Short mmCIF file of C-alpha atoms and ligand atoms in Angstrom, two decimals:
data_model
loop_
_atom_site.label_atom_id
_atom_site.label_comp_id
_atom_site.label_asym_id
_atom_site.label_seq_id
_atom_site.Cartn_x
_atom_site.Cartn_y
_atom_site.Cartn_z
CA UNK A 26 22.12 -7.14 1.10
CA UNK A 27 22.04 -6.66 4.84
CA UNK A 28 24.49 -4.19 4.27
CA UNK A 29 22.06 -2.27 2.35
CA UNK A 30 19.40 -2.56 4.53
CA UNK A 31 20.67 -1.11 7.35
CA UNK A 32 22.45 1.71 5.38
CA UNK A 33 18.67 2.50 3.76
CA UNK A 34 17.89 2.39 7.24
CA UNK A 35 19.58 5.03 8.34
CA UNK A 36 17.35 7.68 6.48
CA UNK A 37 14.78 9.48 8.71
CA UNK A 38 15.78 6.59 11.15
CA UNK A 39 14.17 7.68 14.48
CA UNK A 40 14.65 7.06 17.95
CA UNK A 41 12.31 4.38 18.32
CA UNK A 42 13.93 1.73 16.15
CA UNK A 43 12.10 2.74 13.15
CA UNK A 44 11.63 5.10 9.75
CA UNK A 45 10.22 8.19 9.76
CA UNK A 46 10.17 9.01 5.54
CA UNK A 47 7.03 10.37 4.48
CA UNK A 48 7.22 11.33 0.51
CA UNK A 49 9.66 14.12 -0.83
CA UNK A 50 10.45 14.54 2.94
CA UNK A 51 14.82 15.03 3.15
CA UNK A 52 15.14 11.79 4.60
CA UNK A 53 12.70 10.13 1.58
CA UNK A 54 15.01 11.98 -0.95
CA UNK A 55 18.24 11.05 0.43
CA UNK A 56 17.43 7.42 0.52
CA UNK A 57 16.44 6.93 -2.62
CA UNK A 58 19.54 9.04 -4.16
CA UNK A 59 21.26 7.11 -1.76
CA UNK A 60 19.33 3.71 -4.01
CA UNK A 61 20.68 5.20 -7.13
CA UNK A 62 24.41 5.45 -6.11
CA UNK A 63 23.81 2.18 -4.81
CA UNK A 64 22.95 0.96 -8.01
CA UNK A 65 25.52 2.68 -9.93
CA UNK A 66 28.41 1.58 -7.60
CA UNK A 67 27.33 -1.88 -8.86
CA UNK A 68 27.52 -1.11 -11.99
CA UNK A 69 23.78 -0.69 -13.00
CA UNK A 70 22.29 1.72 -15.61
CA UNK A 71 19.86 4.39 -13.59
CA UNK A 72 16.95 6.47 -14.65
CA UNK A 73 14.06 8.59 -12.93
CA UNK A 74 11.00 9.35 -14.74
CA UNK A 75 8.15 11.54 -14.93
CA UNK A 76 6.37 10.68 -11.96
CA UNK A 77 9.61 10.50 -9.60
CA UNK A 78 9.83 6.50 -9.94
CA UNK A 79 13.54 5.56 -8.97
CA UNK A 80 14.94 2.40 -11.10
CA UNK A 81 18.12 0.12 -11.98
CA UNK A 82 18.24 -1.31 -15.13
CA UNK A 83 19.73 -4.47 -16.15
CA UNK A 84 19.45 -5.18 -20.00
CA UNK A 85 19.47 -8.39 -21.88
CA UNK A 86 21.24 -8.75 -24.63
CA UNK A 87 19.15 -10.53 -26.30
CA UNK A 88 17.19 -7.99 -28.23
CA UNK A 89 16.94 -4.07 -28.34
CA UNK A 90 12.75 -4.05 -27.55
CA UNK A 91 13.08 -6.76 -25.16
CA UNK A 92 10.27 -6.40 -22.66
CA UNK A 93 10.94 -5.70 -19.19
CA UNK A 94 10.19 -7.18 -15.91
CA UNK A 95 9.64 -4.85 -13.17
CA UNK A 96 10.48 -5.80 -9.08
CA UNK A 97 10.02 -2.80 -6.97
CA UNK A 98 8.00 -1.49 -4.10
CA UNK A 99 8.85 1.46 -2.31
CA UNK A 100 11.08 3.53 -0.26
CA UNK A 101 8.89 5.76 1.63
CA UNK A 102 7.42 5.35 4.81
CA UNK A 103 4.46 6.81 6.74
CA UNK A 104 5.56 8.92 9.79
CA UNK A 105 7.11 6.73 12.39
CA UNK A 106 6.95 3.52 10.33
CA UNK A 107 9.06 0.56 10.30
CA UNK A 108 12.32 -0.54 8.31
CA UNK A 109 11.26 -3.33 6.65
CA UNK A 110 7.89 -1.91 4.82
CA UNK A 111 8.53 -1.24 1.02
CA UNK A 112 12.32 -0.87 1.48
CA UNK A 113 12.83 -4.28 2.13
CA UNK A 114 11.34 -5.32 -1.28
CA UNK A 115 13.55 -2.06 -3.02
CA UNK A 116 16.77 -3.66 -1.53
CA UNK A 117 15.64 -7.50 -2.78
CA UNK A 118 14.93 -6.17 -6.04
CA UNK A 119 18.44 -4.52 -6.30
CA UNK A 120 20.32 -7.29 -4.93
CA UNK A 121 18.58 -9.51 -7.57
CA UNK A 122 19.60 -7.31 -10.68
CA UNK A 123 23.39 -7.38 -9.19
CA UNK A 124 22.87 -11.47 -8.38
CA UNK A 125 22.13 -11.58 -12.27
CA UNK A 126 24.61 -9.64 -13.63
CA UNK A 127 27.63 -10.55 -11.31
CA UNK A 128 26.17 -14.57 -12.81
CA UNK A 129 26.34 -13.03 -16.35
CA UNK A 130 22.92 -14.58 -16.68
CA UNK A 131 21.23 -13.45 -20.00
CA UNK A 132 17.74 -12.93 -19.82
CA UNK A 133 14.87 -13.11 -22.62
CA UNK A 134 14.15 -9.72 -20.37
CA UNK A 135 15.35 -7.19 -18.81
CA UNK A 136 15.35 -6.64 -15.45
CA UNK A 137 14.18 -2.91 -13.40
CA UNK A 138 14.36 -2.68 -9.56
CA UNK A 139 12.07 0.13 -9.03
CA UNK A 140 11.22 2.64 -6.29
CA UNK A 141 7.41 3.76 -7.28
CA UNK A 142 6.74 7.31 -5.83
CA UNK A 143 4.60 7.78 -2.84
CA UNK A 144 3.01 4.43 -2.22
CA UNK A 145 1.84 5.08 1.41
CA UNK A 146 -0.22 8.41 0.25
CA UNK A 147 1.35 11.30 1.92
CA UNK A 148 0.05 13.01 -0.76
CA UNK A 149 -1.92 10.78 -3.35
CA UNK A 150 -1.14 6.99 -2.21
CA UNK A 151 -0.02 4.71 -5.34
CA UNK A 152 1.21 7.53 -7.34
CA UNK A 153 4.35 6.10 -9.33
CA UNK A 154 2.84 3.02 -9.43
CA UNK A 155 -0.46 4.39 -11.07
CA UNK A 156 1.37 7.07 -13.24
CA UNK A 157 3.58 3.83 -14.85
CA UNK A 158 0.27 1.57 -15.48
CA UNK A 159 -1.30 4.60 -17.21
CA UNK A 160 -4.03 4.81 -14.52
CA UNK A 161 -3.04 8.31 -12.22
CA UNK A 162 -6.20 10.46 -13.22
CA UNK A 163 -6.21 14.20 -13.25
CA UNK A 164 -9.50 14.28 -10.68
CA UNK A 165 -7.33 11.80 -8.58
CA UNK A 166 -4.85 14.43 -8.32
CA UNK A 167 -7.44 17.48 -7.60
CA UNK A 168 -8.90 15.62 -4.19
CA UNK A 169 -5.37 14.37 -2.71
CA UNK A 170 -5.65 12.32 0.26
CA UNK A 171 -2.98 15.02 2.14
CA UNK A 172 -4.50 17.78 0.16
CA UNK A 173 -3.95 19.84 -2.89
CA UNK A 174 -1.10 22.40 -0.89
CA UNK A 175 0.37 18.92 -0.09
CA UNK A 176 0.96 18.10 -3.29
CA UNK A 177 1.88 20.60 -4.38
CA UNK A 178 4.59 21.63 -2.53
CA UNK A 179 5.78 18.00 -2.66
CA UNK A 180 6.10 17.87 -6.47
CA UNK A 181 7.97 21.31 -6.45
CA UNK A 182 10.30 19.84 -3.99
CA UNK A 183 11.21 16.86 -5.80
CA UNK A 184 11.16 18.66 -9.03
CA UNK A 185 8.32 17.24 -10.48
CA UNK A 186 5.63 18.61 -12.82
CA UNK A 187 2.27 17.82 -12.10
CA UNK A 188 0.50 18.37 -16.30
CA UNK A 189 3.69 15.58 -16.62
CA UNK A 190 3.40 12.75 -14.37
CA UNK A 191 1.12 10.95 -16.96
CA UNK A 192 4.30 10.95 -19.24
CA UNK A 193 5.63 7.73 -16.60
CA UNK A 194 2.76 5.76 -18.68
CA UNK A 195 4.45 2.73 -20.06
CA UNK A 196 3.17 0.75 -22.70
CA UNK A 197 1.98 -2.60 -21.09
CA UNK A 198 3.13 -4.29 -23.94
CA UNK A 199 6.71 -3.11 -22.73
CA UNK A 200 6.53 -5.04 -19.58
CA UNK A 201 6.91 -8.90 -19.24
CA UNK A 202 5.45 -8.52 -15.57
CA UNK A 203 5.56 -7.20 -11.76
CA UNK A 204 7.22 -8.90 -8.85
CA UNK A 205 6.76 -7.74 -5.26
CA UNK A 206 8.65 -9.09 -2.24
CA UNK A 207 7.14 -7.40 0.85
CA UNK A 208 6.55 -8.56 4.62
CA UNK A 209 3.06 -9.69 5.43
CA UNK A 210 2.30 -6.52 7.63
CA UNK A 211 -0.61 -9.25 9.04
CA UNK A 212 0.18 -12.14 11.98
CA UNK A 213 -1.19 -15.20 9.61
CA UNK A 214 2.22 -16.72 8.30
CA UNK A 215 4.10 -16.47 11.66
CA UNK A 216 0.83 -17.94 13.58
CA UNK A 217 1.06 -21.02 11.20
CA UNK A 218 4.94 -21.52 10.56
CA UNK A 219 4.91 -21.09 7.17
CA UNK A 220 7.59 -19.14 5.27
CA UNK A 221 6.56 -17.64 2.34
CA UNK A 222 3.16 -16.53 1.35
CA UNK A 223 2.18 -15.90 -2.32
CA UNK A 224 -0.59 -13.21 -2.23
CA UNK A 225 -3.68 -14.15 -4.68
CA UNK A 226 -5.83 -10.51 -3.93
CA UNK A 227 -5.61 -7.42 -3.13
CA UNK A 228 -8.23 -6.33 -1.10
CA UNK A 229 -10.54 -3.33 -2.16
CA UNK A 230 -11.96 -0.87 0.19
CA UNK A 231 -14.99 1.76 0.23
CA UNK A 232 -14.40 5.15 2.59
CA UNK A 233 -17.06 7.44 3.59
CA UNK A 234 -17.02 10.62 5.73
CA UNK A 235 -20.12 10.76 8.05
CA UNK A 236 -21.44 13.96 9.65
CA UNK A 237 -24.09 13.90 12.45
CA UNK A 238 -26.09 16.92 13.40
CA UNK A 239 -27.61 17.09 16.76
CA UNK A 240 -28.36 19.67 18.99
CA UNK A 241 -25.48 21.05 20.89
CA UNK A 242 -26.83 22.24 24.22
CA UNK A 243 -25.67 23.18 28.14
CA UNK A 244 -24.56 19.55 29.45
CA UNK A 245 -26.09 20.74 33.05
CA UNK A 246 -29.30 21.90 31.98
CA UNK A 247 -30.76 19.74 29.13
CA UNK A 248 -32.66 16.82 30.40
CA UNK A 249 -31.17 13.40 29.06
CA UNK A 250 -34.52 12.72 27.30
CA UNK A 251 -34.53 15.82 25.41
CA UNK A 252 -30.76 15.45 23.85
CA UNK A 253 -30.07 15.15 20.41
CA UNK A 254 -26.59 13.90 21.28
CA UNK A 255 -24.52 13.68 17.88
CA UNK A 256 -22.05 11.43 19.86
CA UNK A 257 -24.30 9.14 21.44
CA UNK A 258 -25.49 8.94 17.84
CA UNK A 259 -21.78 8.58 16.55
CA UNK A 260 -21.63 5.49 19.15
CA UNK A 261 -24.67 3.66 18.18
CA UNK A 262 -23.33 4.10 14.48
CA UNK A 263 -19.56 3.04 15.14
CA UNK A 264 -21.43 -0.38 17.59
CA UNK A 265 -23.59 -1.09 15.02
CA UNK A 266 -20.84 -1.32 12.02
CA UNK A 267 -18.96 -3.33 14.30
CA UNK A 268 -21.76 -5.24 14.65
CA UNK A 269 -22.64 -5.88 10.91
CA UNK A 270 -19.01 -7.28 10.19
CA UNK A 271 -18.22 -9.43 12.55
CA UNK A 272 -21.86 -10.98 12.54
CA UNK A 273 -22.40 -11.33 8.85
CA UNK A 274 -19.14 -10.87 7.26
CA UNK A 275 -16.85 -12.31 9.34
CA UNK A 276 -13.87 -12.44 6.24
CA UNK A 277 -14.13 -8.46 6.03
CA UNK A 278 -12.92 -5.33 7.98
CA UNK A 279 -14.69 -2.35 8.98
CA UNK A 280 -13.08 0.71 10.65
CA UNK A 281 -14.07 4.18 12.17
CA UNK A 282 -10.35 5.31 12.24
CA UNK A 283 -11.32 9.14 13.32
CA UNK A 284 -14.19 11.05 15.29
CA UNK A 285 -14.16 14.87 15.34
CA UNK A 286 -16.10 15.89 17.93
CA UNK A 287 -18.07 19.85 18.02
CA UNK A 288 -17.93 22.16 20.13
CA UNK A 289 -15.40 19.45 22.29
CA UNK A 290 -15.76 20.61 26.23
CA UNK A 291 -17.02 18.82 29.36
CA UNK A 292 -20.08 21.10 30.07
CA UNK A 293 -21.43 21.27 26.27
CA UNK A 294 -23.98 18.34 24.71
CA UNK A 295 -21.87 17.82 21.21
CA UNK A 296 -23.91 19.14 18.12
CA UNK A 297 -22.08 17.79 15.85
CA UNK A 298 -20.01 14.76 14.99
CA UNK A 299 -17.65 13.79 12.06
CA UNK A 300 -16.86 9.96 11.91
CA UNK A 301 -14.42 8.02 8.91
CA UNK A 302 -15.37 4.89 7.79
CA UNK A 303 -13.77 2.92 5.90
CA UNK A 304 -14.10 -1.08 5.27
CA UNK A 305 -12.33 -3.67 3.09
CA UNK A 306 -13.04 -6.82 1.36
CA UNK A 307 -11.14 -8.67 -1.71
CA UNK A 308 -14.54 -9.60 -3.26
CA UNK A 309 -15.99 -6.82 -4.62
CA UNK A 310 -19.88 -8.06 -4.38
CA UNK A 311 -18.97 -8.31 -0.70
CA UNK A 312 -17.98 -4.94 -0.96
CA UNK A 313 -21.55 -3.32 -2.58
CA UNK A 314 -23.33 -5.77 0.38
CA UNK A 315 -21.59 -4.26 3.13
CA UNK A 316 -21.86 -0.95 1.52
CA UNK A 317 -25.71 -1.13 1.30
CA UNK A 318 -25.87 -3.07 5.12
CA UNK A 319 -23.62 -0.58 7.20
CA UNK A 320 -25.24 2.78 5.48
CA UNK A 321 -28.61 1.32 6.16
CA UNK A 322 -27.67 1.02 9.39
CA UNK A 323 -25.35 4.30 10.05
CA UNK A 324 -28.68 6.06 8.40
CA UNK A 325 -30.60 4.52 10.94
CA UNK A 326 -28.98 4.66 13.85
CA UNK A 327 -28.61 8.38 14.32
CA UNK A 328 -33.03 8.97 14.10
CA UNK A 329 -33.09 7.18 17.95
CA UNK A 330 -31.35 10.05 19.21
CA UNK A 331 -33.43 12.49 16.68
CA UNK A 332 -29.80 13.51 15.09
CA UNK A 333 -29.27 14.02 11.31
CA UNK A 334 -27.46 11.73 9.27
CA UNK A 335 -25.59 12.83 6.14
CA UNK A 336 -22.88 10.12 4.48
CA UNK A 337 -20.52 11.05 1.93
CA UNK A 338 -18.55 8.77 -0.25
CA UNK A 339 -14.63 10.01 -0.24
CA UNK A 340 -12.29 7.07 -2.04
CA UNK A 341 -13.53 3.62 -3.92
CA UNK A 342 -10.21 0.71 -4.31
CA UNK A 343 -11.39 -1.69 -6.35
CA UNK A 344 -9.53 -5.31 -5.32
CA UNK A 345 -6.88 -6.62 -7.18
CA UNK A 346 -6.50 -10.04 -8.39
CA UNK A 347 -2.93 -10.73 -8.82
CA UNK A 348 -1.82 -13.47 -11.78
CA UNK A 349 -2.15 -16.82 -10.93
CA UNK A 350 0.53 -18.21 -13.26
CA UNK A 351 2.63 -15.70 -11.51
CA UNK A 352 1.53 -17.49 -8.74
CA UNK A 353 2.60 -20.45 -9.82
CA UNK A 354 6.14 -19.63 -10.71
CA UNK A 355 6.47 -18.34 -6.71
CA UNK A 356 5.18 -21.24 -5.70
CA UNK A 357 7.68 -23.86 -7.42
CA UNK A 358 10.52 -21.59 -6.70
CA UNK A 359 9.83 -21.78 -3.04
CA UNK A 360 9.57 -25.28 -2.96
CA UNK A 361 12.98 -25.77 -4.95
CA UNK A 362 14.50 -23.75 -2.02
CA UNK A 363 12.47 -26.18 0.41
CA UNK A 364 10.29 -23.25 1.40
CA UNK A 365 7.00 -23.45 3.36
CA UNK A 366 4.09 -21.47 0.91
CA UNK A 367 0.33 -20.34 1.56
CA UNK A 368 -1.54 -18.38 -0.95
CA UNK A 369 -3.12 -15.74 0.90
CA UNK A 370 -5.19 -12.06 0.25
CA UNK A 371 -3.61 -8.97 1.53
CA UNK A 372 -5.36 -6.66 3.56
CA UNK A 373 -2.98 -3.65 2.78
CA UNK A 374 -2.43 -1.96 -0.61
CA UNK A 375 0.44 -2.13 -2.28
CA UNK A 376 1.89 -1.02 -5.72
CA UNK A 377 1.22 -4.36 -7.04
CA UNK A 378 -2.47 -3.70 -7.36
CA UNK A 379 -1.81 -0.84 -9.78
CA UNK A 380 0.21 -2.82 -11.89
CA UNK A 381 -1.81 -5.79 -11.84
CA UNK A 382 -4.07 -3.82 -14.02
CA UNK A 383 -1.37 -3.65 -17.26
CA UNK A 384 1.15 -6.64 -16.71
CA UNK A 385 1.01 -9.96 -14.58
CA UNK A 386 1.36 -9.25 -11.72
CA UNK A 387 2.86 -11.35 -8.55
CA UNK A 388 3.46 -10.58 -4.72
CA UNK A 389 5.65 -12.22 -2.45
CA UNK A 390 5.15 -12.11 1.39
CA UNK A 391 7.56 -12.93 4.14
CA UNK A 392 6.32 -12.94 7.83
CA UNK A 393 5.66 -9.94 10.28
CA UNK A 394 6.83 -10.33 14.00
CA UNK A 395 3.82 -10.39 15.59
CA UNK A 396 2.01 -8.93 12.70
CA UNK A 397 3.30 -5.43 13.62
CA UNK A 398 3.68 -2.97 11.03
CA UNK A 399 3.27 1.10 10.52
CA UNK A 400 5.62 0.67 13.89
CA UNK A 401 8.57 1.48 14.62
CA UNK A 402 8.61 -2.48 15.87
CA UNK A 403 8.14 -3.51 13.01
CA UNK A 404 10.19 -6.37 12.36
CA UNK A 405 11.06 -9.78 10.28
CA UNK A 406 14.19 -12.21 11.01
CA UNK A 407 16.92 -11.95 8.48
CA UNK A 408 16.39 -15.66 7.49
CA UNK A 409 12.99 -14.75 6.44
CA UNK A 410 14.49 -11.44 4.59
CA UNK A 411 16.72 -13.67 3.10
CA UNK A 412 14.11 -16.61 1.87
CA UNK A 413 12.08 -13.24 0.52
CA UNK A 414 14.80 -12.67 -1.89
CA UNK A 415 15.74 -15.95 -3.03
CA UNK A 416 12.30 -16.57 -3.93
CA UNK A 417 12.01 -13.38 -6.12
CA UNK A 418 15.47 -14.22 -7.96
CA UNK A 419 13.80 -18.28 -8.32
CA UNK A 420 11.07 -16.63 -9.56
CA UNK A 421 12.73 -14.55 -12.13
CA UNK A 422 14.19 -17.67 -13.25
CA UNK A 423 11.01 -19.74 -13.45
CA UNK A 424 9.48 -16.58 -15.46
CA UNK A 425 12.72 -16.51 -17.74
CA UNK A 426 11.39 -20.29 -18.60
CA UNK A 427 8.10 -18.81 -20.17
ZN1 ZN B 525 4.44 -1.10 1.70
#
């Protein structure tokens, strides 16, 4: 397995230490032909579907409509990520099928170590994994996070047809369930010691693009009581969000990840300011509270500095609640391997929550050096890798109980 992990590492490795595979990019498509040789070489059956999703089958012989149980994540990366984020869960799930079949273990299922398509969002974020659970939406695809050209160009490239990414759908009643090994991407586990975390929720999260309109004027000239400073404004707003989560929501996350600032010189009073907000919460009351608490006050804030306010919604994740027998069958097959376990929310999306909406669905985290991750330093010891996997193939087994 760490064999295969360094080999996968190897595409669009960069300088840094890390991964550099954004979706359909040459290095993205090489690894995950390079996950279907793989797979072959150990004597898997291979398909690709509709949406681009890579997979290794191993059948049971049990029955011809025997239902499936999927273990994937994914093997792209955003631009200078790490090595261990989604293809460390795409290698586990491989190295479980072969486990399996070099055991000549027969299943009441069969088993599929998939690859979903463009989990990070490149172009759409969640795309395989939504096309599969039947949930990929045609206005979805017309307002892309990385744009409609994006996409595209992206599906052409891969040899994908966008009218035929809906064909991935797969019956739920097909699938006996979802297992995800990933690493935390968070600093929790390693803080406390403990090895393995079992996720319960997947957060949700609200984005909205904010525009302020002030008056842009000549930054010599214009007294400081007559501005209508659209990034003074843009500072009260960003404070005052700040302010709202950590004082009445301390569980939750708020973030203004970009500011755009117009015209942009040292001698010019900025008219205009563009801010993206986005927070997160697994409880989706929490979520309409914050929402009506932080727009209250980013409508607000702006009027001290007589600068216009306009707020437009751009994205809506609903959480995730992941199965909590699923749960339970991580749990026990930790503690058969003598594994430390904490059942914990993530704060990062993953396929999981678009399966979670069709088949039960489980997660699997292992800990994050220093809770670095979308970094080239990204890193988690081998041991840990290693515990990662033997929990997924424990869990397979405890599933395989019913
Ligand atoms: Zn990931």
């Amino acid at each position: 397995m760490r064999e295969d992990f360094e080999a996968l590492a190897r595409f669009g490795a960069t300088p840094e230490g890390g991964v550099s595979r954004p979706t359909f990019s040459d290095a993205h498509l090489a690894a995950r032909k390079w996950f279907l040789a793989r797979a072959q070489a150990g004597g898997l059956a291979t398909h690709v579907d509709a949406a681009g999703n890579h997979s290794a089958m191993l059948r049971t012989h049990r029955s011809r409509d025997a239902q499936v149980l999927l273990l994937g994540s994914h093997l792209d990366s955003v631009p200078g990520g790490g090595r261990y984020d989604g293809a460390l869960g795409v290698v586990a799930a491989l190295h479980v099928l072969l486990a399996f079949k070099e055991a000549g273990a027969d299943l009441p299922f069969s088993l599929e170590a998939i690859d979903f398509t463009d989990e990070e969002g490149t172009l759409v974020g969640l795309l395989g994994s939504k096309a599969l659970a039947g949930t990929l939406t045609p206005e979805f695809l017309q307002f892309p996070r990385g744009g409609r050209e994006a996409l595209v160009a992206g599906l052409q490239r891969a040899g994908l047809r966008e009218e035929r990414l809906v064909d991935a759908r797969r019956d739920p009643r097909s699938l006996a369930g979802y297992l995800e090994l990933h690493i935390e991407q968070g600093p929790r586990l390693e803080r406390e010691g403990v090895q393995i975390g079992v996720v319960t929720t997947i957060v949700g999260s609200r984005s909205f693009r904010i525009v302020l309109s002030g008056v842009a004027g000549h930054a010599g000239t214009v007294p400081m009581e007559a501005r209508h400073d659209a990034v003074v404004a843009a500072a009260r707003v960003i404070l005052g969000v700040r302010e709202i989560i950590v004082r009445d929501f301390p569980r939750c996350v708020a973030t203004v990840g970009d500011v755009r600032v117009e015209p942009g010189a040292f001698n010019v009073v900025p008219g205009l300011a563009r801010l993206a907000l986005e927070f997160r919460s697994a409880d989706e009351s929490e979520l309409d509270a914050i929402e009506s608490a932080v727009l209250a006050r980013v409508r607000a804030e702006p009027m001290t500095d007589g600068v216009e306010v306009e707020v437009n919604p751009v994205a809506r994740w609903e959480s995730s609640h992941l199965d909590p027998r699923v749960g339970d069958a991580i749990e026990r097959s930790a503690a058969a391997l003598g594994l430390t376990t904490k059942r914990l929310a993530s704060g990062a999306g993953h396929d999981a929550q678009a399966l979670a909406a069709v088949t039960p669905s489980g997660m699997i985290f292992v800990p994050s050096a220093g809770g670095v991750s979308h970094d080239p330093r990204e890193f988690t010891a081998w041991e840990d890798v290693v515990n990662g996997a033997n929990v997924v193939l424990g869990t397979v087994h405890e599933l395989s109980r019913g």
